């Protein structure tokens, strides 16, 4: 039984399988130009990660929404108790914005300022297109570049209440050479991008803000924990949800990256 469980986990975390999913997503005959998610319609450009073919974006929206509600409730309680409130999350930096569903939804649900960045120029265009579609282009600025590199355009003093990344959590070998920009939405070679995110995200955080990371057990959770420890960071599970994806059940997690080391504990 243990060996069978290990085999299933190895299949779940297989990077070659994720790369096949990447290729199939690009060329499926039912790939739409417009899709529905979260009660809204969204444009989908060629070459951009397609939320209709994966549960992860919808789950990420649910986990973030639940966490925002909890933070708002905590802020109200603190205010009623005469404490300074740190629960207002008015600005968001999203790394790896893809179609822009998370960034645009944030602008539609109370964030005054959203910066959405992606290494793919096509994804950055897609996010800008959806910001215009939903009337929040004045609150969503799109950038193109690798992780935090394009933030130089904003100025040295730019800080955010929330820094968020729905990561490419499947781990590929360290020396894997990407065959396309689209593959970067599915796998991270050697977890080099994760390491840089864990090490650098707090440099862009406003006082009282939080660094968040969406991850799943399709990724190497133990490896992520080791990497966080090596970066002097801690990981805390804020929310998790298990969802059925085809024949498999996948656990998605919203993690907080803490400034000091802490154990990665399971969700309650």
Rosetta silent file (secondary structure, phi, psi, omega in degrees, C-alpha in Angstrom):
SEQUENCE: XXXXXXXXXXXXXXXXXXXXXXXXXXXXXXXXXXXXXXXXXXXXXXXXXXXXXXXXXXXXXXXXXXXXXXXXXXXXXXXXXXXXXXXXXXXXXXXXXXXXXXXXXXXXXXXXXXXXXXXXXXXXXXXXXXXXXXXXXXXXXXXXXXXXXXXXXXXXXXXXXXXXXXXXXXXXXXXXXXXXXXXXXXXXXXXXXXXXXXXXXXXXXXXXXXXXXXXXXXXXXXXXXXXXXXXXXXXXXXXXXXXXXXXXXXXXXXXXXXXXXXXXXXXX
SCORE:     score description
SCORE:     0.000 S_00000001
   1 L     0.000  -41.778  179.505    0.000    0.000    0.000 S_00000001
   2 H   -63.105  -42.752  179.584    2.813    2.401    0.858 S_00000001
   3 H   -63.774  -39.268  178.071    4.544    1.699   -2.439 S_00000001
   4 H   -62.738  -41.478  177.758    1.266    2.259   -4.292 S_00000001
   5 H   -63.530  -39.115  178.146    0.834    5.607   -2.507 S_00000001
   6 H   -66.507  -36.832  178.689    4.363    6.641   -3.413 S_00000001
   7 H   -65.879  -41.256  178.405    3.723    5.728   -7.039 S_00000001
   8 H   -64.192  -40.075  179.318    0.580    7.850   -7.112 S_00000001
   9 H   -65.974  -39.790  178.223    2.456   10.775   -5.579 S_00000001
  10 H   -62.953  -38.731  177.903    5.262   10.409   -8.118 S_00000001
  11 H   -67.119  -41.873  179.948    2.717   10.492  -10.925 S_00000001
  12 H   -60.433  -37.273 -175.447    1.007   13.526   -9.420 S_00000001
  13 L   -94.906    5.275 -176.170    4.318   15.398   -9.241 S_00000001
  14 L   -62.987  121.588  179.691    5.671   14.239  -12.629 S_00000001
  15 H   -72.745  -32.560  178.952    7.069   17.205  -14.531 S_00000001
  16 H   -65.691  -35.317  176.938    6.885   15.367  -17.875 S_00000001
  17 H   -66.364  -41.434  178.106    3.185   14.853  -17.293 S_00000001
  18 H   -64.999  -35.792  177.451    2.750   18.565  -16.544 S_00000001
  19 H   -67.203  -34.714  175.043    4.615   19.428  -19.729 S_00000001
  20 H   -65.437  -40.508  177.418    2.230   17.218  -21.705 S_00000001
  21 H   -62.746  -37.595  177.624   -0.668   19.054  -20.090 S_00000001
  22 H   -60.538  -48.737 -178.511    0.956   22.336  -21.129 S_00000001
  23 H   -64.735  -42.029 -179.853    1.205   21.265  -24.764 S_00000001
  24 H   -63.407  -38.550 -178.971   -2.317   19.859  -24.833 S_00000001
  25 H   -62.320  -34.837 -178.687   -3.733   23.058  -23.372 S_00000001
  26 H   -69.574  -30.209 -168.114   -2.254   25.128  -26.193 S_00000001
  27 H  -118.208    7.713  178.438   -3.710   23.007  -28.988 S_00000001
  28 L   -62.260  135.805 -179.402   -7.034   21.699  -27.690 S_00000001
  29 L   -66.572  -20.567  179.408   -9.794   22.240  -30.262 S_00000001
  30 L   -95.390   13.450  177.462  -12.115   23.429  -27.480 S_00000001
  31 L   -65.817  120.455 -173.570   -9.724   26.128  -26.272 S_00000001
  32 L   -87.024  162.885  170.300  -11.980   29.204  -25.987 S_00000001
  33 L   -87.883  -25.314  178.271  -11.348   32.856  -26.786 S_00000001
  34 E  -136.742  137.360  178.721  -13.577   33.811  -23.841 S_00000001
  35 E  -133.926  160.935  179.605  -14.252   31.790  -20.682 S_00000001
  36 E  -106.810  135.527  177.012  -16.413   32.161  -17.577 S_00000001
  37 E  -160.263  134.908  178.211  -15.001   32.079  -14.043 S_00000001
  38 L    63.908   28.697  178.773  -16.119   33.614  -10.750 S_00000001
  39 L    78.976   10.597  179.439  -19.354   34.902  -12.259 S_00000001
  40 E  -133.894  163.180  175.767  -17.541   36.918  -14.939 S_00000001
  41 E  -103.491  146.415 -174.216  -16.288   36.433  -18.490 S_00000001
  42 E  -135.693  140.643  173.558  -12.603   36.697  -19.382 S_00000001
  43 E   -75.878  144.316  176.566  -10.610   36.982  -22.589 S_00000001
  44 L  -128.962  115.334  179.179   -8.040   34.239  -23.246 S_00000001
  45 L   -89.138  157.492  175.692   -5.213   34.909  -25.695 S_00000001
  46 L   -59.750  141.584  174.703   -3.182   32.269  -27.507 S_00000001
  47 L    84.248    3.152 -179.060   -0.137   31.088  -25.585 S_00000001
  48 L  -108.910  144.491  177.487   -1.483   31.996  -22.133 S_00000001
  49 L   -49.893  131.407 -173.317   -2.277   29.541  -19.314 S_00000001
  50 L  -101.791  103.505  177.701   -5.932   28.509  -19.727 S_00000001
  51 H   -56.589  -28.867  179.242   -7.956   28.488  -16.467 S_00000001
  52 H   -62.903  -20.087 -176.121  -10.800   26.483  -18.094 S_00000001
  53 H  -101.617    8.846  179.479   -8.496   23.445  -18.285 S_00000001
  54 L  -148.578  141.131  179.190   -7.312   23.540  -14.670 S_00000001
  55 L   -77.391  -11.102 -165.942   -9.092   23.877  -11.337 S_00000001
  56 H   -64.942  -39.161 -178.265   -6.227   25.830   -9.795 S_00000001
  57 H   -66.878  -43.281  177.676   -7.274   29.393  -10.701 S_00000001
  58 H   -62.496  -41.959  177.963  -10.812   28.916   -9.406 S_00000001
  59 H   -64.919  -41.241  178.454   -9.530   27.359   -6.190 S_00000001
  60 H   -59.124  -41.848  177.820   -7.018   30.195   -5.774 S_00000001
  61 H   -60.718  -42.516 -179.053   -9.847   32.732   -6.039 S_00000001
  62 H   -66.143  -44.146 -179.420  -11.831   30.898   -3.361 S_00000001
  63 H   -65.207  -41.997  178.660   -8.905   30.614   -0.960 S_00000001
  64 H   -65.733  -41.670  179.697   -7.970   34.264   -1.386 S_00000001
  65 H   -62.488  -42.628  178.740  -11.566   35.422   -0.952 S_00000001
  66 H   -63.579  -39.907 -179.669  -11.920   33.406    2.265 S_00000001
  67 H   -69.653  -36.259  177.098   -8.662   34.809    3.603 S_00000001
  68 H   -63.982  -41.498  177.867   -9.689   38.373    2.746 S_00000001
  69 H   -62.112  -43.758  179.159  -12.954   37.931    4.640 S_00000001
  70 H   -63.513  -41.841  179.528  -11.083   36.597    7.662 S_00000001
  71 H   -65.152  -38.667  178.809   -8.587   39.479    7.535 S_00000001
  72 H   -65.693  -40.663  177.693  -11.411   42.012    7.270 S_00000001
  73 H   -63.501  -42.127  178.383  -13.155   40.468   10.277 S_00000001
  74 H   -64.324  -36.901  179.203   -9.950   40.557   12.310 S_00000001
  75 H   -66.005  -39.820  178.850   -9.438   44.198   11.346 S_00000001
  76 H   -64.666  -42.336  178.565  -12.954   45.113   12.512 S_00000001
  77 H   -63.037  -41.143  178.888  -12.393   43.386   15.833 S_00000001
  78 H   -64.035  -39.419 -179.962   -9.074   45.162   16.304 S_00000001
  79 H   -65.976  -41.248  179.406  -10.689   48.496   15.498 S_00000001
  80 H   -67.547  -27.795  179.030  -13.514   47.896   17.974 S_00000001
  81 L   -87.283    5.253  178.472  -10.941   46.992   20.596 S_00000001
  82 L    80.812   12.432  179.490   -9.087   50.239   20.065 S_00000001
  83 L   -93.398  155.987  176.120   -6.128   48.591   18.334 S_00000001
  84 L   -67.827  134.347 -177.993   -4.515   49.834   15.164 S_00000001
  85 L   -87.567  130.726  173.845   -5.958   48.000   12.170 S_00000001
  86 L  -119.112   17.137 -174.185   -3.630   46.171    9.808 S_00000001
  87 L   -89.548   -9.461 -179.035   -6.354   44.250    7.988 S_00000001
  88 L   -76.788  120.626  179.678   -6.900   46.664    5.088 S_00000001
  89 L  -109.997   86.383 -171.432   -5.341   45.215    1.995 S_00000001
  90 L   -93.924  -18.568 -179.948   -5.491   48.120   -0.428 S_00000001
  91 E  -130.174  144.388 -175.807   -2.574   47.327   -2.736 S_00000001
  92 E  -136.490  132.855  167.702   -1.584   44.069   -4.408 S_00000001
  93 E  -109.480  117.759  175.984    1.423   42.903   -6.357 S_00000001
  94 E  -108.296  123.769  174.108    0.670   39.730   -8.301 S_00000001
  95 E   -93.459  136.886  179.812    3.549   37.794   -9.805 S_00000001
  96 L    69.890   57.191 -169.234    2.657   35.515  -12.722 S_00000001
  97 L   -75.386  -21.013  177.993   -0.682   37.144  -13.516 S_00000001
  98 L    58.427 -124.820 -179.797   -1.593   35.040  -16.592 S_00000001
  99 L   -74.689  -12.570  178.540   -5.033   36.054  -17.839 S_00000001
 100 L    92.223   11.274 -177.342   -5.366   38.552  -14.991 S_00000001
 101 H   -58.487  -47.534 -178.082   -8.279   36.874  -13.196 S_00000001
 102 H   -67.087  -47.958 -176.670   -6.761   37.349   -9.724 S_00000001
 103 H   -62.846  -46.022 -178.167   -5.476   40.879  -10.333 S_00000001
 104 H   -68.075  -40.687  177.430   -8.670   42.162  -11.929 S_00000001
 105 H   -61.380  -38.752  177.310  -10.863   40.524   -9.295 S_00000001
 106 H   -60.154  -43.229  179.382   -8.778   42.220   -6.599 S_00000001
 107 H   -66.479  -32.892 -179.762   -9.399   45.602   -8.234 S_00000001
 108 H   -76.579  -17.953 -173.619  -13.113   44.836   -8.502 S_00000001
 109 L  -117.441   27.650  168.034  -13.383   43.852   -4.839 S_00000001
 110 L   120.680  -10.987  177.842  -11.749   46.749   -3.037 S_00000001
 111 L   -79.029  129.318 -178.730   -8.049   47.049   -3.881 S_00000001
 112 L   -79.253  -28.697 -175.086   -7.198   50.592   -4.923 S_00000001
 113 E  -141.681  124.173 -179.348   -3.915   49.717   -6.608 S_00000001
 114 E  -129.665  129.722  171.804   -2.904   46.491   -8.326 S_00000001
 115 E  -115.276  125.387 -176.620    0.328   45.747  -10.139 S_00000001
 116 E  -120.929  123.856 -174.953    0.265   42.551  -12.194 S_00000001
 117 E  -125.719  146.528  176.252    3.463   41.140  -13.669 S_00000001
 118 E  -149.825  146.970  178.572    4.268   38.148  -15.853 S_00000001
 119 L   -71.123  -20.251 -179.606    7.364   36.880  -17.614 S_00000001
 120 L   -91.002  120.727  176.701    5.222   36.263  -20.715 S_00000001
 121 H   -58.704  -35.317  179.670    4.494   39.362  -22.840 S_00000001
 122 H   -67.061  -38.237  177.031    1.326   37.672  -24.081 S_00000001
 123 H   -66.283  -41.766  176.693    0.119   37.111  -20.518 S_00000001
 124 H   -59.391  -41.352  176.541    0.792   40.751  -19.619 S_00000001
 125 H   -63.963  -40.295 -178.796   -1.280   41.782  -22.651 S_00000001
 126 H   -62.493  -42.480  178.115   -4.023   39.361  -21.626 S_00000001
 127 H   -63.569  -43.219  178.332   -4.219   40.879  -18.133 S_00000001
 128 H   -61.906  -38.267  179.255   -4.401   44.400  -19.559 S_00000001
 129 H   -63.669  -43.406 -179.819   -7.159   43.261  -21.907 S_00000001
 130 H   -74.210  -29.504  173.351   -9.227   41.852  -19.050 S_00000001
 131 H   -62.851  -41.387  177.890   -8.620   44.926  -16.894 S_00000001
 132 H   -68.476  -40.350  179.655  -10.102   47.021  -19.706 S_00000001
 133 H   -56.272  -38.493 -174.679  -12.954   44.532  -20.204 S_00000001
 134 L  -103.204   11.572  170.654  -14.005   44.950  -16.566 S_00000001
 135 L    73.446   26.973 -179.681  -13.412   48.685  -16.282 S_00000001
 136 L  -123.290   23.895  179.806  -10.451   48.659  -13.886 S_00000001
 137 L   -60.919  -23.808  178.772   -7.617   49.625  -16.216 S_00000001
 138 L   -76.251  -15.909 -178.388   -7.079   52.714  -14.065 S_00000001
 139 L  -113.119   -8.066 -179.439   -6.329   50.515  -11.036 S_00000001
 140 E  -117.775  115.048  175.673   -4.454   47.619  -12.649 S_00000001
 141 E  -105.560  130.738 -178.661   -0.995   48.243  -14.059 S_00000001
 142 E  -105.330  140.176  177.570    0.612   45.429  -16.020 S_00000001
 143 E  -129.396  158.625  178.484    4.343   44.787  -16.286 S_00000001
 144 E  -127.121  126.306  177.952    6.371   42.191  -18.144 S_00000001
 145 L   164.267  177.846 -175.750    9.503   40.551  -16.781 S_00000001
 146 L   -85.342  114.688  179.809   10.977   37.846  -14.592 S_00000001
 147 L    49.035 -115.634 -172.878    9.592   37.935  -11.031 S_00000001
 148 L   -92.286   -0.547 -175.475   10.511   41.297   -9.442 S_00000001
 149 H   -55.800  -42.905 -176.482   12.795   42.545  -12.226 S_00000001
 150 H   -75.487   -3.968 -177.056   10.231   44.865  -13.897 S_00000001
 151 H   -69.933  -12.393  175.464    9.359   46.623  -10.640 S_00000001
 152 H   -58.923  -23.719  178.578   12.183   49.081  -11.262 S_00000001
 153 H   -67.604  -19.701 -173.893    9.724   50.913  -13.490 S_00000001
 154 H   -90.204  -19.395 -175.871    7.664   51.803  -10.405 S_00000001
 155 L   106.911  153.894 -173.065   10.365   53.471   -8.330 S_00000001
 156 L   -67.310  -25.171 -173.426   12.425   52.336   -5.361 S_00000001
 157 L   -93.405    6.308 -177.301    9.828   53.229   -2.718 S_00000001
 158 L   -72.804  123.008  179.453    6.977   51.172   -4.170 S_00000001
 159 L  -135.105  157.670 -173.442    5.590   48.758   -1.553 S_00000001
 160 E  -130.489  149.127  176.313    2.460   46.612   -1.385 S_00000001
 161 E   -69.655  -34.220  178.624    0.068   45.386    1.289 S_00000001
 162 E  -134.544  131.339  169.157    0.017   41.964   -0.354 S_00000001
 163 E  -112.794  126.545 -170.733    2.576   40.248   -2.561 S_00000001
 164 E  -136.235  140.999  174.343    1.075   37.138   -4.182 S_00000001
 165 E  -141.248  120.997  167.952    2.194   34.408   -6.552 S_00000001
 166 E   -88.778   96.019 -163.296    0.151   31.485   -7.836 S_00000001
 167 L   -78.015  164.103  170.968    3.301   29.568   -8.590 S_00000001
 168 L   -84.934   76.679 -159.643    4.277   27.029  -11.254 S_00000001
 169 L   -75.423   -9.291  177.238    4.556   24.526   -8.421 S_00000001
 170 E   -78.288  131.189 -175.460    5.603   21.387  -10.322 S_00000001
 171 E   -91.676  124.537  173.797    9.360   20.915  -10.018 S_00000001
 172 E  -101.495  161.956  177.701   11.408   20.161  -13.151 S_00000001
 173 L   -55.909  151.044 -174.035   15.087   19.124  -13.116 S_00000001
 174 L   -55.703  -37.000 -174.749   17.483   21.964  -12.413 S_00000001
 175 L  -100.777   18.221  177.673   18.958   22.006  -15.912 S_00000001
 176 L   -63.576  135.347  177.909   15.693   21.605  -17.817 S_00000001
 177 L  -102.510  118.897 -177.399   15.555   23.903  -20.883 S_00000001
 178 L   -63.808  136.638  178.088   12.086   25.318  -21.475 S_00000001
 179 L   -86.646  -17.204  179.731   10.613   24.545  -24.854 S_00000001
 180 L  -160.634  163.174  175.154    8.210   27.497  -24.762 S_00000001
 181 L   -62.593  -34.608 -177.628    7.154   30.419  -22.608 S_00000001
 182 H   -62.635  -32.885  179.224    3.933   28.539  -21.871 S_00000001
 183 H   -61.726  -27.345 -179.195    5.839   25.726  -20.129 S_00000001
 184 H   -67.261  -18.597  176.501    6.966   28.224  -17.481 S_00000001
 185 H   -77.452  -12.893 -174.381    3.362   28.423  -16.290 S_00000001
 186 L  -109.858  -37.504 -174.660    3.479   24.708  -15.454 S_00000001
 187 E  -134.988  154.958  176.342    6.946   23.851  -14.122 S_00000001
 188 E  -123.513  114.469 -177.910    9.866   25.520  -12.338 S_00000001
 189 E   -68.042  115.881  177.686   13.308   24.127  -13.175 S_00000001
 190 L    66.473   11.603 -176.172   15.150   23.374   -9.938 S_00000001
 191 L    54.368   32.252  179.060   12.742   25.620   -8.020 S_00000001
 192 H   -68.375  -37.020  178.318   15.011   28.533   -8.872 S_00000001
 193 H   -68.758  -39.406  177.526   12.040   30.893   -9.302 S_00000001
 194 H   -61.946  -41.958  179.757   10.568   29.753   -5.993 S_00000001
 195 H   -60.745  -44.432 -178.912   13.869   30.398   -4.258 S_00000001
 196 H   -68.343  -34.086  176.662   14.060   33.930   -5.633 S_00000001
 197 H   -66.549  -48.908 -179.524   10.449   34.622   -4.674 S_00000001
 198 H   -59.653  -40.387 -176.649   10.937   33.376   -1.122 S_00000001
 199 H   -75.601  -32.576 -168.879   14.148   35.363   -0.724 S_00000001
 200 H  -109.959  -12.448 -172.878   13.009   38.604   -2.347 S_00000001
 201 H   -62.260  -36.720 -177.663    9.273   39.122   -1.900 S_00000001
 202 H   -66.741  -17.375  177.120    9.556   40.862    1.474 S_00000001
 203 H   -67.921  -14.161 -176.506   11.679   43.587   -0.121 S_00000001
 204 H  -115.295   19.025 -174.308    8.491   44.801   -1.811 S_00000001
 205 E  -101.677  136.320  173.747    6.177   44.609    1.192 S_00000001
 206 E   -77.190  157.708  176.911    4.593   47.560    3.017 S_00000001
 207 E   -55.203  132.403 -179.861    4.635   47.598    6.846 S_00000001
 208 E    82.214   -0.212 -178.607    2.027   45.180    8.169 S_00000001
 209 E   -84.577 -179.271 -176.921    1.654   43.481    4.795 S_00000001
 210 E  -136.920  146.868  171.960    1.894   39.818    3.846 S_00000001
 211 E  -101.989  123.752 -177.836    3.643   37.637    1.291 S_00000001
 212 E  -118.719  151.187 -179.790    1.369   34.879   -0.024 S_00000001
 213 E  -142.308  125.026  172.693    2.045   31.842   -2.183 S_00000001
 214 E   -90.871  126.791 -175.916   -0.432   29.476   -3.818 S_00000001
 215 E  -138.012  171.275  174.617    1.001   25.953   -3.922 S_00000001
 216 E  -151.712  168.810  179.392   -0.273   22.387   -4.228 S_00000001
 217 L   -79.679    7.919  161.584    0.831   18.843   -3.592 S_00000001
 218 L   -70.321  -19.352  177.021    1.540   18.525   -7.303 S_00000001
 219 L   -94.660  175.307 -179.326    4.646   20.344   -6.134 S_00000001
 220 L   -91.229   91.458 -175.859    7.423   19.221   -3.804 S_00000001
 221 H   -62.897  -43.764  179.243    6.151   20.485   -0.452 S_00000001
 222 H   -64.433  -39.879  177.320    9.155   19.170    1.479 S_00000001
 223 H   -64.356  -38.152  177.168   11.518   20.692   -1.070 S_00000001
 224 H   -64.409  -40.806  178.713    9.740   24.029   -0.778 S_00000001
 225 H   -62.057  -41.493  178.058   10.091   23.882    3.000 S_00000001
 226 H   -63.332  -43.518 -179.547   13.834   23.238    2.680 S_00000001
 227 H   -62.795  -42.497  177.854   14.207   26.105    0.255 S_00000001
 228 H   -60.393  -43.226 -179.847   12.309   28.459    2.566 S_00000001
 229 H   -62.671  -40.958  179.295   14.532   27.464    5.479 S_00000001
 230 H   -65.409  -27.663  178.031   17.649   28.099    3.401 S_00000001
 231 L   -87.716    1.162 -177.573   16.280   31.570    2.586 S_00000001
 232 L    72.759   27.075 -179.434   15.616   32.263    6.264 S_00000001
 233 L  -113.711  160.528  172.699   11.856   32.199    5.690 S_00000001
 234 E  -115.552  161.795  177.491    8.980   30.350    7.270 S_00000001
 235 E  -127.430  133.412  179.255    5.841   28.934    5.682 S_00000001
 236 E  -131.108  128.604  178.381    2.417   28.896    7.280 S_00000001
 237 E   -77.929  115.635  177.280   -0.691   27.284    5.796 S_00000001
 238 E   -86.002  -44.189 -177.886   -3.503   29.831    5.900 S_00000001
 239 E  -150.071  152.866  173.537   -6.091   27.848    3.959 S_00000001
 240 E  -148.662  158.302  177.887   -6.243   24.622    1.989 S_00000001
 241 E  -152.875  135.102  176.375   -8.731   22.746   -0.126 S_00000001
 242 E   -97.656  129.030 -177.773   -8.714   19.325   -1.721 S_00000001
 243 E  -129.887  151.397  177.534  -10.291   19.185   -5.180 S_00000001
 244 E   -85.104  124.874  176.587  -10.906   16.457   -7.694 S_00000001
 245 E  -125.867   99.522 -175.032   -8.919   16.904  -10.909 S_00000001
 246 L    67.098 -122.916  179.755   -9.727   14.091  -13.307 S_00000001
 247 L   -93.289    1.765 -173.728   -8.995   10.825  -11.489 S_00000001
 248 E  -114.741  155.069  171.335   -6.843   12.523   -8.847 S_00000001
 249 E  -109.274  125.082 -175.097   -7.440   14.521   -5.706 S_00000001
 250 E  -117.660  134.399  176.085   -5.127   17.512   -5.380 S_00000001
 251 E   -95.525  121.272  175.768   -4.591   19.633   -2.295 S_00000001
 252 E  -102.014  141.007 -175.369   -4.245   23.341   -2.966 S_00000001
 253 E  -131.838  136.792  168.469   -2.751   25.570   -0.273 S_00000001
 254 E   -99.916  112.605 -176.510   -2.597   29.284    0.365 S_00000001
 255 E  -104.898  145.371  167.764    0.676   29.811    2.221 S_00000001
 256 E  -101.854  130.103  175.951    2.004   32.835    4.041 S_00000001
 257 E   -92.348  115.410 -176.612    5.742   33.360    3.694 S_00000001
 258 E   -94.861  156.320 -176.440    6.967   34.706    7.011 S_00000001
 259 L   -71.126  -29.881  178.595   10.045   36.826    7.560 S_00000001
 260 L  -109.186  159.684 -178.763   11.421   34.500   10.225 S_00000001
 261 L   -63.139  140.578  174.330   11.736   30.730   10.084 S_00000001
 262 L  -153.246  153.557 -179.364    8.684   28.737   11.056 S_00000001
 263 L   -73.172  143.610  173.114    7.606   25.166   10.557 S_00000001
 264 L   -79.704  107.092 -176.838    5.252   24.384    7.693 S_00000001
 265 L  -103.590  152.208  179.618    2.310   23.030    9.597 S_00000001
 266 L   -68.228  155.010  176.779   -0.753   21.334    8.103 S_00000001
 267 L   -68.471  149.488  179.432   -3.989   23.219    7.788 S_00000001
 268 L   -71.451    0.000    0.000   -6.502   22.693   10.563 S_00000001
